Amino acid sequence: MNFKWFVGVDISKKTLDATLFDKMALKRSPHIVVSNNLKGFKELLKWLNKQCLSCDELLICMEHTGVYGNDLAIFLSQKSIAYSMVSPLHIKRSLGLTRGKNDKVDSFLISRFCYLHREEIKISKLPLVTIQKLRGLINERERLVKMQTTEKQVLKELNVQNSETSIERVKTRLSYFVSDIDSIENEIKQIISADTEIRKNYILIRSVIGIGLVNAVLFIVYSNNFQGFTDARKYACYSGVAPFENSSGTSIRGKTKVSHLANKRIKANLSNGARSAVQNDPELRLYYNKKAQEGKKHGVIMNAVKFKLITRVFAVVNRGTPFVKMRKAG
């Protein structure tokens, strides 16, 4: 789609700063501030109409700020207005040398980024309602697991210092955490069972040895049920598993290593999956032992195992058949 008009929106909790990029006016481009709610969204739409813009030729660009931009994304989708949510780091690193910061300038810089990258920028789409529910539940589960880990640490290391009543309260909280986590997992399974396409992919993913409920849900959520990511290598790059070369000319000869620009949440959970896979999958156990004998470091081998898990997951989903063990010997 060929867009003629590009609007940058800087999102904050209470307000939206929007700037229509004007190549001739540059920093004097038309600008408006509205509230970050339905009333403000309608004001923004009226302002766009006053600029004589056609919605079919309009692209709105905004930073991916999490929950603060969700309502605007829903509104734009309902009005069939194209929009793109871009990584804030991507925008920041593309700006070059900048001085100072305010919301008006930021919205202009976002609109300029949108114009300059108009050829390769990707149009965003709201995920399915089911995936949004799964995202919320898996986030809730993660918060509870973190609190559970903290209480377990208190019970383990500060047992002597705490009174008996304090220890009993910790144990009570731990029992609540266990109950709530079980409840969340049951709700996740119910939601998955109610959606035919997601249930099909979930069953296929779980057939891969080492992939449990959490990793399976993360695959579905972050790949938008394998519609956003269709290639294992791209997902591996996004997850921080794919290694990159670090060399230039004759002076820089760094080690090939993974990038820190990645979704560390996926990577951390894949680490748990990789440990389970090495223990329970004869083929990966043989692979690990072979590489260890060759002198490879533990971290390097486990990163390779994580990549193998990703390729297996995408393979079973694309193939439509469950994973089958290739080796029987352990």
Coordinates of C-alpha atoms in Angstrom, one line a residue, residues 1 29 58 85 103 184 191 217 227 247 324:
M1 CA 0.0 0.0 0.0
S29 CA 4.7 20.4 11.0
L58 CA -2.6 7.6 6.0
M85 CA 3.9 0.0 16.5
D103 CA 6.8 15.1 23.7
I184 CA -4.2 -19.7 36.1
I191 CA -8.9 -20.9 26.7
V217 CA 2.1 -20.4 25.4
Q227 CA 1.2 -15.7 11.8
S247 CA 34.3 -8.4 12.7
V324 CA 8.8 -38.0 16.6

